Short mmCIF file of C-alpha atoms in Angstrom, two decimals:
data_model
loop_
_atom_site.label_atom_id
_atom_site.label_comp_id
_atom_site.label_asym_id
_atom_site.label_seq_id
_atom_site.Cartn_x
_atom_site.Cartn_y
_atom_site.Cartn_z
CA UNK H 1 -13.25 27.67 -24.92
CA UNK H 2 -14.10 24.36 -26.63
CA UNK H 3 -16.00 21.72 -24.65
CA UNK H 4 -15.51 17.92 -24.80
CA UNK H 5 -15.76 16.37 -28.27
CA UNK H 6 -18.96 14.42 -29.02
CA UNK H 7 -18.40 10.62 -29.06
CA UNK H 8 -19.12 10.42 -32.80
CA UNK H 9 -16.56 13.12 -33.61
CA UNK H 10 -14.00 11.50 -31.30
CA UNK H 11 -14.45 8.17 -33.10
CA UNK H 12 -13.92 9.83 -36.49
CA UNK H 13 -10.77 11.52 -35.20
CA UNK H 14 -9.36 8.20 -33.98
CA UNK H 15 -10.30 6.55 -37.24
CA UNK H 16 -8.49 9.30 -39.17
CA UNK H 17 -5.38 8.71 -37.03
CA UNK H 18 -5.58 4.99 -37.76
CA UNK H 19 -5.77 5.67 -41.52
CA UNK H 20 -2.76 7.96 -41.28
CA UNK H 21 -0.84 5.34 -39.33
CA UNK H 22 -1.76 2.70 -41.89
CA UNK H 23 -0.51 4.88 -44.71
CA UNK H 24 2.87 5.45 -43.12
CA UNK H 25 3.30 2.31 -41.03
CA UNK H 26 3.91 4.42 -37.90
CA UNK H 27 2.73 3.38 -34.47
CA UNK H 28 -0.39 4.89 -32.93
CA UNK H 29 -0.37 5.55 -29.21
CA UNK H 30 0.49 4.43 -26.69
CA UNK H 31 -2.88 4.46 -24.94
CA UNK H 32 -2.54 4.07 -21.18
CA UNK H 33 -4.65 1.39 -19.48
CA UNK H 34 -4.86 0.64 -15.76
CA UNK H 35 -5.50 -2.96 -14.77
CA UNK H 36 -6.21 -4.61 -11.41
CA UNK H 37 -4.59 -7.76 -10.05
CA UNK H 38 -6.76 -10.81 -10.66
CA UNK H 39 -9.14 -8.97 -12.99
CA UNK H 40 -9.16 -8.37 -16.75
CA UNK H 41 -8.32 -5.61 -19.21
CA UNK H 42 -9.41 -5.12 -22.80
CA UNK H 43 -7.31 -3.58 -25.58
CA UNK H 44 -9.81 -1.98 -27.98
CA UNK H 45 -8.55 -1.32 -31.50
CA UNK H 46 -9.63 1.44 -33.85
CA UNK H 47 -9.78 0.13 -37.42
CA UNK H 48 -10.39 2.43 -40.42
CA UNK H 49 -13.95 2.20 -41.62
CA UNK H 50 -14.34 0.03 -44.69
CA UNK H 51 -11.09 -1.83 -44.08
CA UNK H 52 -11.05 -5.59 -43.91
CA UNK H 53 -8.67 -6.90 -41.30
CA UNK H 54 -6.85 -10.07 -42.28
CA UNK H 55 -4.96 -10.63 -39.03
CA UNK H 56 -3.74 -8.96 -35.86
CA UNK H 57 -0.44 -9.88 -34.29
CA UNK H 58 -0.16 -8.92 -30.63
CA UNK H 59 3.34 -8.21 -29.35
CA UNK H 60 4.65 -7.49 -25.86
CA UNK H 61 8.21 -8.50 -24.96
CA UNK H 62 7.65 -11.17 -27.59
CA UNK H 63 4.81 -12.20 -29.88
CA UNK H 64 2.01 -13.33 -27.58
CA UNK H 65 -0.89 -14.13 -29.93
CA UNK H 66 -2.29 -13.99 -33.46
CA UNK H 67 -5.94 -13.15 -34.03
CA UNK H 68 -8.01 -13.60 -37.20
CA UNK H 69 -11.15 -11.47 -36.70
CA UNK H 70 -14.51 -13.02 -37.44
CA UNK H 71 -13.45 -16.56 -36.70
CA UNK H 72 -15.04 -18.45 -33.85
CA UNK H 73 -11.73 -20.12 -32.98
CA UNK H 74 -9.87 -18.63 -30.00
CA UNK H 75 -6.71 -16.62 -30.63
CA UNK H 76 -3.55 -18.53 -31.44
CA UNK H 77 -1.49 -18.14 -28.27
CA UNK H 78 2.26 -18.02 -28.91
CA UNK H 79 3.55 -17.03 -25.47
CA UNK H 80 2.50 -19.75 -23.02
CA UNK H 81 2.44 -17.27 -20.11
CA UNK H 82 -0.88 -16.11 -21.59
CA UNK H 83 -2.32 -19.58 -22.12
CA UNK H 84 -6.02 -19.73 -21.24
CA UNK H 85 -5.94 -16.04 -20.31
CA UNK H 86 -6.70 -14.51 -23.73
CA UNK H 87 -10.01 -14.05 -25.48
CA UNK H 88 -11.43 -11.99 -28.32
CA UNK H 89 -14.81 -10.54 -27.28
CA UNK H 90 -17.50 -11.25 -29.89
CA UNK H 91 -14.89 -12.31 -32.43
CA UNK H 92 -14.01 -8.65 -33.03
CA UNK H 93 -10.82 -6.62 -33.05
CA UNK H 94 -10.24 -6.32 -29.30
CA UNK H 95 -8.08 -8.52 -27.11
CA UNK H 96 -8.83 -9.27 -23.48
CA UNK H 97 -6.29 -10.46 -20.92
CA UNK H 98 -7.74 -12.13 -17.83
CA UNK H 99 -6.33 -12.89 -14.37
CA UNK H 100 -3.87 -10.01 -14.48
CA UNK H 101 -0.67 -10.00 -12.44
CA UNK H 102 2.14 -7.50 -11.90
CA UNK H 103 4.18 -9.32 -14.57
CA UNK H 104 1.63 -8.24 -17.20
CA UNK H 105 2.67 -4.59 -16.84
CA UNK H 106 4.28 -3.33 -20.04
CA UNK H 107 3.75 -2.10 -23.59
CA UNK H 108 1.51 -4.06 -25.96
CA UNK H 109 1.55 -3.49 -29.71
CA UNK H 110 -1.12 -4.59 -32.17
CA UNK H 111 0.18 -5.10 -35.72
CA UNK H 112 -2.90 -4.93 -37.92
CA UNK H 113 -2.76 -6.27 -41.46
CA UNK H 114 -5.60 -5.14 -43.74
CA UNK H 115 -6.64 -6.41 -47.14
CA UNK H 116 -5.18 -4.50 -50.08
CA UNK H 117 -2.39 -2.75 -48.15
CA UNK H 118 1.30 -3.55 -47.82
CA UNK H 119 1.99 -1.50 -44.71
CA UNK H 120 0.45 -2.70 -41.42
CA UNK H 121 -1.19 -0.43 -38.88
CA UNK H 122 0.42 -0.30 -35.45
CA UNK H 123 -1.47 0.58 -32.29
CA UNK H 124 0.19 0.57 -28.88
CA UNK H 125 -1.06 0.28 -25.30
CA UNK H 126 0.82 0.96 -22.06
CA UNK H 127 -0.62 -1.36 -19.41
CA UNK H 128 -0.06 -0.71 -15.70
CA UNK H 129 -1.31 -3.33 -13.25
CA UNK H 130 -2.07 -2.36 -9.64
CA UNK H 131 -3.40 -4.08 -6.57
CA UNK H 132 -6.85 -3.18 -5.27
CA UNK H 133 -6.00 -1.80 -1.84
CA UNK H 134 -7.57 -3.02 1.40
CA UNK H 135 -7.09 -1.99 5.02
CA UNK H 136 -4.97 -5.08 5.68
CA UNK H 137 -2.45 -3.84 3.10
CA UNK H 138 -1.71 -0.70 5.14
CA UNK H 139 0.95 -0.75 7.83
CA UNK H 140 1.33 2.05 10.40
CA UNK H 141 4.34 1.93 12.73
CA UNK H 142 6.22 4.48 14.85
CA UNK H 143 9.51 5.60 13.38
CA UNK H 144 12.62 4.03 14.89
CA UNK H 145 13.48 5.79 18.18
CA UNK H 146 10.79 8.38 17.36
CA UNK H 147 8.77 8.18 20.60
CA UNK H 148 9.89 10.93 22.97
CA UNK H 149 8.29 12.35 26.09
CA UNK H 150 9.14 15.83 27.34
CA UNK H 151 7.35 17.52 30.23
CA UNK H 152 4.42 15.12 30.01
CA UNK H 153 4.01 15.44 26.23
CA UNK H 154 4.56 12.44 23.96
CA UNK H 155 5.94 13.21 20.51
CA UNK H 156 5.77 10.35 18.03
CA UNK H 157 6.41 10.04 14.30
CA UNK H 158 4.06 7.60 12.54
CA UNK H 159 5.03 6.04 9.22
CA UNK H 160 2.45 4.69 6.77
CA UNK H 161 3.35 2.15 4.09
CA UNK H 162 1.97 -0.71 2.03
CA UNK H 163 2.88 -4.27 2.92
CA UNK H 164 4.79 -5.58 -0.07
CA UNK H 165 5.19 -2.08 -1.51
CA UNK H 166 3.38 -0.58 -4.49
CA UNK H 167 3.80 1.82 -7.40
CA UNK H 168 2.32 5.31 -7.74
CA UNK H 169 1.00 5.29 -4.18
CA UNK H 170 0.18 8.55 -2.38
CA UNK H 171 -0.56 8.99 1.33
CA UNK H 172 -2.62 11.53 3.25
CA UNK H 173 -3.30 11.81 6.98
CA UNK H 174 -6.55 13.02 8.52
CA UNK H 175 -7.65 13.41 12.12
CA UNK H 176 -11.16 12.61 13.28
CA UNK H 177 -11.58 15.78 15.31
CA UNK H 178 -10.58 18.05 12.42
CA UNK H 179 -12.18 15.91 9.67
CA UNK H 180 -9.64 17.34 7.26
CA UNK H 181 -6.22 16.56 5.85
CA UNK H 182 -3.56 17.36 8.43
CA UNK H 183 -0.57 16.05 6.49
CA UNK H 184 0.39 14.83 3.03
CA UNK H 185 3.08 12.21 2.80
CA UNK H 186 3.93 8.86 4.32
CA UNK H 187 4.90 10.27 7.75
CA UNK H 188 3.25 12.48 10.36
CA UNK H 189 4.47 13.95 13.66
CA UNK H 190 1.94 13.82 16.50
CA UNK H 191 2.24 15.57 19.88
CA UNK H 192 0.07 13.99 22.55
CA UNK H 193 -0.34 15.16 26.14
CA UNK H 194 -0.11 12.09 28.36
CA UNK H 195 -3.24 11.10 30.27
CA UNK H 196 -5.39 13.30 28.04
CA UNK H 197 -7.74 12.26 25.24
CA UNK H 198 -6.69 12.61 21.62
CA UNK H 199 -8.60 11.67 18.48
CA UNK H 200 -7.25 8.90 16.22
CA UNK H 201 -5.37 9.71 13.04
CA UNK H 202 -6.11 7.99 9.74
CA UNK H 203 -3.73 7.19 6.91
CA UNK H 204 -5.31 6.91 3.46
CA UNK H 205 -3.32 5.20 0.71
CA UNK H 206 -4.25 5.69 -2.95
CA UNK H 207 -3.10 4.19 -6.21
CA UNK H 208 -4.58 4.78 -9.69
CA UNK H 209 -7.27 2.10 -9.25
CA UNK H 210 -8.30 2.17 -5.59
CA UNK H 211 -7.89 3.62 -2.12
CA UNK H 212 -8.13 2.38 1.45
CA UNK H 213 -7.46 3.72 4.93
CA UNK H 214 -6.41 2.63 8.41
CA UNK H 215 -6.62 4.45 11.75
CA UNK H 216 -4.45 4.44 14.85
CA UNK H 217 -4.66 6.12 18.24
CA UNK H 218 -1.60 8.17 19.27
CA UNK H 219 -2.64 7.47 22.87
CA UNK H 220 -2.11 3.73 22.29
CA UNK H 221 1.31 4.38 20.80
CA UNK H 222 2.35 6.57 23.72
CA UNK H 223 0.78 4.27 26.30
CA UNK H 224 3.42 2.86 28.63
CA UNK H 225 5.63 5.94 28.42
CA UNK H 226 5.98 8.21 31.42
CA UNK H 227 6.81 11.88 31.46
CA UNK H 228 10.48 10.99 31.94
CA UNK H 229 10.53 9.26 28.58
CA UNK H 230 10.91 5.74 30.00
CA UNK H 231 8.34 2.97 30.34
CA UNK H 232 5.78 3.67 33.03
CA UNK H 233 6.44 1.83 36.30
CA UNK H 234 10.18 1.69 35.72
CA UNK H 235 12.78 3.73 37.56
CA UNK H 236 15.10 6.25 36.01
CA UNK H 237 17.94 4.78 33.98
CA UNK H 238 21.00 3.52 35.85
CA UNK H 239 23.84 5.91 35.27
CA UNK H 240 27.41 4.96 34.40
CA UNK H 241 28.62 5.97 37.85
CA UNK H 242 25.98 3.82 39.49
CA UNK H 243 26.96 0.83 37.39
CA UNK H 244 30.63 1.41 38.27
CA UNK H 245 29.79 1.58 41.98
CA UNK H 246 27.80 -1.64 41.85
CA UNK H 247 30.62 -3.46 40.11
CA UNK H 248 33.10 -2.18 42.71
CA UNK H 249 30.91 -3.48 45.54
CA UNK H 250 30.66 -6.89 43.86
CA UNK H 251 34.45 -7.09 43.50
CA UNK H 252 35.03 -6.02 47.10
CA UNK H 253 32.48 -8.57 48.30
CA UNK H 254 34.19 -11.36 46.39
CA UNK H 255 37.59 -10.27 47.71
CA UNK H 256 36.40 -10.21 51.35
CA UNK H 257 34.82 -13.63 50.90
CA UNK H 258 38.09 -15.04 49.54
CA UNK H 259 40.08 -13.52 52.44
CA UNK H 260 37.61 -14.99 54.90
CA UNK H 261 37.91 -18.45 53.37
CA UNK H 262 41.72 -18.27 53.46
CA UNK H 263 41.59 -17.23 57.13
CA UNK H 264 39.30 -20.14 58.02
CA UNK H 265 41.46 -22.67 56.18
CA UNK H 266 44.62 -21.36 57.85
CA UNK H 267 43.04 -21.55 61.31
CA UNK H 268 41.81 -25.10 60.73
CA UNK H 269 45.27 -26.17 59.59
CA UNK H 270 46.91 -24.71 62.70
CA UNK H 271 44.50 -26.65 64.91
CA UNK H 272 45.33 -29.89 63.16
CA UNK H 273 49.04 -29.27 63.62
#
């Protein structure tokens, strides 16, 4: 079984692909790159050895810049969304985009024109921009109507998500006592015996550039719920029959009050007569 290619051999292989692409005008790639919000990414080109590059036109949804290698002048920025965010490191063949945002996600094509050839070389890059995750990005909440208590046991479904959403995010749950993954996915069902200790659970969120975690105590979620499934300190729910009886008493009370008032008014009138 063959091991990894030596760096020198890998470079020669890429250079050979670039020569082949230059001969046919076909695109090379795309090469996937992962970028981070607010940081920078560099598109590194592979140019056939011995070739002199006249110009490189960088294209995304539209032409964004034109670079003439070897010149000290900055790249000619065409798309103003990239103004003051592009640079060519050391005046070479690479292009660097700074202060990345989600809007920079997409496919970038370098159209390389070399001296003495009529067909340009195309190299493509697929850029994906992600946020570097922090604990404050993670939100853990009980599922709607998910907290249930039966015979002194609280069952609760916890949902883990990212505030503002995110692409290619995976979630895993661990529990301190077990120190191992207890569930994979955004949700977990926890059964907690009321008035007994239980270790916190931790949700870890990962995307292709970072990971972060946040913990929560099932005991805190279940706190305030009694074994009957209603908030501690409260009575059992009022039934329909009880509500009906109360309303009937109110109506009867109002009716008796009205009769009493009519009787008093009639008696007073008779006295005056």
